[in-house]
């Protein structure tokens, strides 16, 4: 995983819980916490920090990833306003993740391995997104979509399906009227 993801997690934790909490999580995870944004680090390290956070905060690892994705999005917008600027809605932004957003990310972070999503627009206007990646980080994508909606002052609900079921990689996003 690219160092930028660790940097974002550090910023999110420090902003909300303080720098001492970040140090505690690194201690728990047995890591030194030196991450350069362009570097590449084992996925197991981000997993270890998420596990440590879940234990310390007494929440599920899924909740930690939702929170991280949601909190990271405004930080990403501050760093890369030009990536967000062309879009007039969170739906348009989400729909362009394979074709514009992540390709731009791969130019910035050479060697980044971004997930692919299959999209299906449902008859009731909802958007079904199917996660394709070996990394099992749909919970992070879920948080990213929540955080994306907030950037356009929109509200969404996200429906998920049980782990182990045929639809475990699907999420259905519904935009709520004001
Ligand atoms: C709704 C929009 C987005 C979704 C759903 C999304 C989803 C994800 C997920 C789930 C991953 C983890 C890797 C995996 O599962 O294989 C990931 C990786 C990543 N994403 Fe996105 N993302 C979004 C927007 C963005 C934006 C706006 C940026 C930066 C401006 C970004 C930068 C990255 C980077 C740097 C990685 C790490 C890749 C690596 O370490 O190899 N993403 N994204």
mmCIF file of C-alpha atoms and ligand atoms in Angstrom:
data_model
loop_
_atom_site.group_PDB
_atom_site.id
_atom_site.type_symbol
_atom_site.label_atom_id
_atom_site.label_comp_id
_atom_site.label_asym_id
_atom_site.label_seq_id
_atom_site.Cartn_x
_atom_site.Cartn_y
_atom_site.Cartn_z
ATOM 1 C CA UNK A 1 0.000 0.000 0.000
ATOM 2 C CA UNK A 2 1.308 3.446 -0.906
ATOM 3 C CA UNK A 3 2.738 5.552 1.933
ATOM 4 C CA UNK A 4 0.168 8.291 1.197
ATOM 5 C CA UNK A 5 -2.532 5.987 2.617
ATOM 6 C CA UNK A 6 -0.552 5.622 5.879
ATOM 7 C CA UNK A 7 0.021 9.402 5.929
ATOM 8 C CA UNK A 8 -3.736 9.966 5.562
ATOM 9 C CA UNK A 9 -4.483 7.508 8.352
ATOM 10 C CA UNK A 10 -1.962 9.262 10.593
ATOM 11 C CA UNK A 11 -3.505 12.674 9.810
ATOM 12 C CA UNK A 12 -7.023 11.374 10.429
ATOM 13 C CA UNK A 13 -6.077 9.742 13.758
ATOM 14 C CA UNK A 14 -4.035 12.750 14.952
ATOM 15 C CA UNK A 15 -6.776 15.229 14.012
ATOM 16 C CA UNK A 16 -9.496 13.341 15.844
ATOM 17 C CA UNK A 17 -7.697 11.446 18.620
ATOM 18 C CA UNK A 18 -4.334 13.204 19.012
ATOM 19 C CA UNK A 19 -0.725 12.360 18.121
ATOM 20 C CA UNK A 20 -0.299 10.272 21.279
ATOM 21 C CA UNK A 21 -3.026 7.900 20.088
ATOM 22 C CA UNK A 22 -1.200 7.425 16.774
ATOM 23 C CA UNK A 23 1.962 6.551 18.726
ATOM 24 C CA UNK A 24 0.013 4.061 20.842
ATOM 25 C CA UNK A 25 -1.418 2.396 17.725
ATOM 26 C CA UNK A 26 2.056 2.091 16.191
ATOM 27 C CA UNK A 27 3.353 0.563 19.442
ATOM 28 C CA UNK A 28 0.455 -1.888 19.555
ATOM 29 C CA UNK A 29 1.085 -2.821 15.918
ATOM 30 C CA UNK A 30 4.863 -3.099 16.438
ATOM 31 C CA UNK A 31 5.662 -0.557 13.689
ATOM 32 C CA UNK A 32 8.054 2.400 13.535
ATOM 33 C CA UNK A 33 5.584 4.542 11.556
ATOM 34 C CA UNK A 34 8.008 5.991 9.022
ATOM 35 C CA UNK A 35 6.085 6.212 5.749
ATOM 36 C CA UNK A 36 7.059 8.311 2.762
ATOM 37 C CA UNK A 37 4.079 9.142 0.572
ATOM 38 C CA UNK A 38 5.561 7.664 -2.613
ATOM 39 C CA UNK A 39 6.922 4.529 -0.924
ATOM 40 C CA UNK A 40 5.264 1.133 -0.944
ATOM 41 C CA UNK A 41 4.660 -0.768 2.297
ATOM 42 C CA UNK A 42 3.129 -4.156 3.108
ATOM 43 C CA UNK A 43 -0.669 -4.225 3.266
ATOM 44 C CA UNK A 44 -0.210 -6.194 6.509
ATOM 45 C CA UNK A 45 1.033 -2.969 8.163
ATOM 46 C CA UNK A 46 -2.126 -0.981 7.449
ATOM 47 C CA UNK A 47 -4.116 -4.017 8.561
ATOM 48 C CA UNK A 48 -2.144 -4.153 11.837
ATOM 49 C CA UNK A 49 -2.872 -0.468 12.549
ATOM 50 C CA UNK A 50 -6.575 -0.936 11.775
ATOM 51 C CA UNK A 51 -6.683 -3.953 14.094
ATOM 52 C CA UNK A 52 -4.929 -1.981 16.853
ATOM 53 C CA UNK A 53 -7.394 0.902 16.446
ATOM 54 C CA UNK A 54 -10.386 -1.451 16.560
ATOM 55 C CA UNK A 55 -9.129 -2.986 19.828
ATOM 56 C CA UNK A 56 -8.306 0.370 21.464
ATOM 57 C CA UNK A 57 -11.583 2.019 20.441
ATOM 58 C CA UNK A 58 -13.594 -1.125 21.055
ATOM 59 C CA UNK A 59 -15.229 -1.033 17.622
ATOM 60 C CA UNK A 60 -15.139 -3.367 14.619
ATOM 61 C CA UNK A 61 -12.385 -3.206 12.004
ATOM 62 C CA UNK A 62 -15.109 -2.380 9.463
ATOM 63 C CA UNK A 63 -16.064 0.700 11.494
ATOM 64 C CA UNK A 64 -12.437 1.822 11.610
ATOM 65 C CA UNK A 65 -12.191 1.532 7.807
ATOM 66 C CA UNK A 66 -15.530 3.358 7.285
ATOM 67 C CA UNK A 67 -14.368 6.147 9.577
ATOM 68 C CA UNK A 68 -10.967 6.326 7.887
ATOM 69 C CA UNK A 69 -12.442 6.512 4.369
ATOM 70 C CA UNK A 70 -14.943 9.166 5.387
ATOM 71 C CA UNK A 71 -12.337 11.266 7.204
ATOM 72 C CA UNK A 72 -9.719 10.870 4.452
ATOM 73 C CA UNK A 73 -11.894 12.286 1.668
ATOM 74 C CA UNK A 74 -11.839 15.954 2.819
ATOM 75 C CA UNK A 75 -8.086 15.599 3.400
ATOM 76 C CA UNK A 76 -7.679 14.327 -0.172
ATOM 77 C CA UNK A 77 -9.810 17.192 -1.467
ATOM 78 C CA UNK A 78 -7.590 19.727 0.282
ATOM 79 C CA UNK A 79 -4.471 18.118 -1.198
ATOM 80 C CA UNK A 80 -5.835 17.499 -4.714
ATOM 81 C CA UNK A 81 -8.602 20.087 -5.334
ATOM 82 C CA UNK A 82 -8.059 19.766 -9.105
ATOM 83 C CA UNK A 83 -9.207 16.123 -9.019
ATOM 84 C CA UNK A 84 -12.553 17.096 -7.435
ATOM 85 C CA UNK A 85 -13.136 20.421 -9.158
ATOM 86 C CA UNK A 86 -14.501 19.156 -12.538
ATOM 87 C CA UNK A 87 -17.365 17.221 -10.920
ATOM 88 C CA UNK A 88 -20.754 18.716 -10.131
ATOM 89 C CA UNK A 89 -22.060 15.849 -7.983
ATOM 90 C CA UNK A 90 -20.775 13.007 -5.847
ATOM 91 C CA UNK A 91 -22.537 10.541 -8.138
ATOM 92 C CA UNK A 92 -20.539 11.784 -11.152
ATOM 93 C CA UNK A 93 -17.352 11.635 -9.085
ATOM 94 C CA UNK A 94 -17.974 8.079 -7.873
ATOM 95 C CA UNK A 95 -18.890 6.945 -11.403
ATOM 96 C CA UNK A 96 -15.543 8.187 -12.689
ATOM 97 C CA UNK A 97 -13.376 6.380 -10.140
ATOM 98 C CA UNK A 98 -12.146 3.752 -12.668
ATOM 99 C CA UNK A 99 -11.858 6.061 -15.647
ATOM 100 C CA UNK A 100 -10.572 9.365 -14.228
ATOM 101 C CA UNK A 101 -9.910 9.399 -10.470
ATOM 102 C CA UNK A 102 -7.711 6.356 -9.975
ATOM 103 C CA UNK A 103 -5.908 6.800 -13.339
ATOM 104 C CA UNK A 104 -4.950 10.301 -12.093
ATOM 105 C CA UNK A 105 -3.836 8.761 -8.784
ATOM 106 C CA UNK A 106 -1.656 6.271 -10.670
ATOM 107 C CA UNK A 107 0.094 9.169 -12.445
ATOM 108 C CA UNK A 108 0.829 10.778 -9.080
ATOM 109 C CA UNK A 109 1.817 7.563 -7.295
ATOM 110 C CA UNK A 110 3.646 5.323 -9.699
ATOM 111 C CA UNK A 111 3.052 1.665 -8.928
ATOM 112 C CA UNK A 112 -0.239 2.313 -7.066
ATOM 113 C CA UNK A 113 -2.555 -0.676 -7.294
ATOM 114 C CA UNK A 114 -6.065 0.707 -7.248
ATOM 115 C CA UNK A 115 -9.244 -1.385 -7.137
ATOM 116 C CA UNK A 116 -11.733 -1.689 -10.000
ATOM 117 C CA UNK A 117 -15.483 -1.262 -9.556
ATOM 118 C CA UNK A 118 -18.272 -2.584 -11.759
ATOM 119 C CA UNK A 119 -21.204 -0.165 -11.860
ATOM 120 C CA UNK A 120 -24.854 -0.854 -12.442
ATOM 121 C CA UNK A 121 -27.516 1.854 -12.383
ATOM 122 C CA UNK A 122 -30.652 0.319 -10.850
ATOM 123 C CA UNK A 123 -34.200 1.159 -12.042
ATOM 124 C CA UNK A 124 -34.992 3.062 -8.822
ATOM 125 C CA UNK A 125 -32.027 5.415 -9.378
ATOM 126 C CA UNK A 126 -29.689 3.660 -6.940
ATOM 127 C CA UNK A 127 -26.148 2.834 -7.974
ATOM 128 C CA UNK A 128 -24.753 -0.643 -7.440
ATOM 129 C CA UNK A 129 -20.996 -0.811 -7.158
ATOM 130 C CA UNK A 130 -19.178 -4.163 -7.166
ATOM 131 C CA UNK A 131 -15.683 -4.182 -5.708
ATOM 132 C CA UNK A 132 -12.986 -6.080 -7.612
ATOM 133 C CA UNK A 133 -9.709 -6.318 -5.766
ATOM 134 C CA UNK A 134 -7.821 -9.001 -3.908
ATOM 135 C CA UNK A 135 -7.359 -6.628 -0.970
ATOM 136 C CA UNK A 136 -10.674 -6.975 0.846
ATOM 137 C CA UNK A 137 -11.017 -3.248 1.466
ATOM 138 C CA UNK A 138 -14.633 -2.701 0.448
ATOM 139 C CA UNK A 139 -15.170 -1.173 3.903
ATOM 140 C CA UNK A 140 -12.654 1.513 2.960
ATOM 141 C CA UNK A 141 -14.463 2.127 -0.339
ATOM 142 C CA UNK A 142 -17.730 2.384 1.638
ATOM 143 C CA UNK A 143 -16.146 5.116 3.780
ATOM 144 C CA UNK A 144 -14.738 6.889 0.729
ATOM 145 C CA UNK A 145 -18.212 7.039 -0.839
ATOM 146 C CA UNK A 146 -19.729 8.415 2.391
ATOM 147 C CA UNK A 147 -16.966 11.023 2.535
ATOM 148 C CA UNK A 148 -17.389 11.860 -1.146
ATOM 149 C CA UNK A 149 -21.116 12.575 -0.722
ATOM 150 C CA UNK A 150 -20.290 15.001 2.096
ATOM 151 C CA UNK A 151 -17.986 16.987 -0.222
ATOM 152 C CA UNK A 152 -21.038 17.968 -2.294
ATOM 153 C CA UNK A 153 -23.263 18.334 0.790
ATOM 154 C CA UNK A 154 -25.206 15.286 -0.325
ATOM 155 C CA UNK A 155 -26.457 12.463 1.839
ATOM 156 C CA UNK A 156 -26.356 8.799 0.906
ATOM 157 C CA UNK A 157 -27.264 5.467 2.418
ATOM 158 C CA UNK A 158 -25.188 2.433 1.583
ATOM 159 C CA UNK A 159 -26.635 -1.062 1.599
ATOM 160 C CA UNK A 160 -24.222 -3.955 2.125
ATOM 161 C CA UNK A 161 -24.586 -7.733 2.129
ATOM 162 C CA UNK A 162 -23.310 -10.367 4.575
ATOM 163 C CA UNK A 163 -19.681 -11.471 4.412
ATOM 164 C CA UNK A 164 -19.489 -14.852 2.720
ATOM 165 C CA UNK A 165 -22.685 -14.281 0.707
ATOM 166 C CA UNK A 166 -22.720 -14.105 -3.097
ATOM 167 C CA UNK A 167 -23.101 -10.316 -2.854
ATOM 168 C CA UNK A 168 -20.405 -9.584 -0.280
ATOM 169 C CA UNK A 169 -18.549 -7.371 -2.783
ATOM 170 C CA UNK A 170 -21.589 -5.285 -3.712
ATOM 171 C CA UNK A 171 -22.760 -2.021 -2.240
ATOM 172 C CA UNK A 172 -25.875 -0.134 -3.226
ATOM 173 C CA UNK A 173 -25.711 3.633 -2.913
ATOM 174 C CA UNK A 174 -28.902 5.664 -2.590
ATOM 175 C CA UNK A 175 -28.834 9.452 -2.688
ATOM 176 C CA UNK A 176 -31.317 11.059 -0.293
ATOM 177 C CA UNK A 177 -33.368 14.104 -1.206
ATOM 178 C CA UNK A 178 -32.642 17.259 0.856
HETATM 179 C C1 LIG B 1 -15.315 7.405 -4.260
HETATM 180 C C2 LIG B 1 -14.070 7.456 -4.668
HETATM 181 C C3 LIG B 1 -13.014 6.414 -4.322
HETATM 182 C C4 LIG B 1 -13.153 5.094 -3.985
HETATM 183 C C5 LIG B 1 -14.443 4.291 -3.857
HETATM 184 C C6 LIG B 1 -11.815 4.571 -3.747
HETATM 185 C C7 LIG B 1 -11.523 3.284 -3.311
HETATM 186 C C8 LIG B 1 -10.254 2.814 -3.013
HETATM 187 C C9 LIG B 1 -9.957 1.575 -2.320
HETATM 188 C C10 LIG B 1 -10.998 0.610 -1.777
HETATM 189 C C11 LIG B 1 -8.611 1.455 -2.244
HETATM 190 C C12 LIG B 1 -7.786 0.341 -1.537
HETATM 191 C C13 LIG B 1 -7.064 -0.578 -2.488
HETATM 192 C C14 LIG B 1 -7.888 -1.784 -2.896
HETATM 193 O O1 LIG B 1 -8.971 -2.022 -2.324
HETATM 194 O O2 LIG B 1 -7.443 -2.520 -3.811
HETATM 195 C C15 LIG B 1 -8.050 2.620 -2.877
HETATM 196 C C16 LIG B 1 -6.716 2.846 -3.021
HETATM 197 C C17 LIG B 1 -6.187 4.075 -3.289
HETATM 198 N N1 LIG B 1 -6.889 5.212 -3.666
HETATM 199 FE FE1 LIG B 1 -8.862 5.345 -3.990
HETATM 200 N N2 LIG B 1 -10.903 5.569 -3.976
HETATM 201 C C18 LIG B 1 -11.596 6.714 -4.300
HETATM 202 C C19 LIG B 1 -11.053 7.964 -4.554
HETATM 203 C C20 LIG B 1 -9.735 8.270 -4.432
HETATM 204 C C21 LIG B 1 -9.184 9.616 -4.526
HETATM 205 C C22 LIG B 1 -9.996 10.898 -4.743
HETATM 206 C C23 LIG B 1 -7.839 9.493 -4.358
HETATM 207 C C24 LIG B 1 -6.760 10.562 -4.367
HETATM 208 C C25 LIG B 1 -6.913 11.788 -4.786
HETATM 209 C C26 LIG B 1 -7.549 8.072 -4.168
HETATM 210 C C27 LIG B 1 -6.290 7.551 -3.971
HETATM 211 C C28 LIG B 1 -5.992 6.234 -3.712
HETATM 212 C C29 LIG B 1 -4.640 5.737 -3.427
HETATM 213 C C30 LIG B 1 -3.341 6.556 -3.390
HETATM 214 C C31 LIG B 1 -4.761 4.370 -3.175
HETATM 215 C C32 LIG B 1 -3.639 3.389 -2.774
HETATM 216 C C33 LIG B 1 -3.217 2.456 -3.900
HETATM 217 C C34 LIG B 1 -1.999 1.645 -3.497
HETATM 218 O O3 LIG B 1 -1.495 1.812 -2.396
HETATM 219 O O4 LIG B 1 -1.500 0.829 -4.285
HETATM 220 N N3 LIG B 1 -8.712 7.365 -4.225
HETATM 221 N N4 LIG B 1 -9.075 3.442 -3.338
#
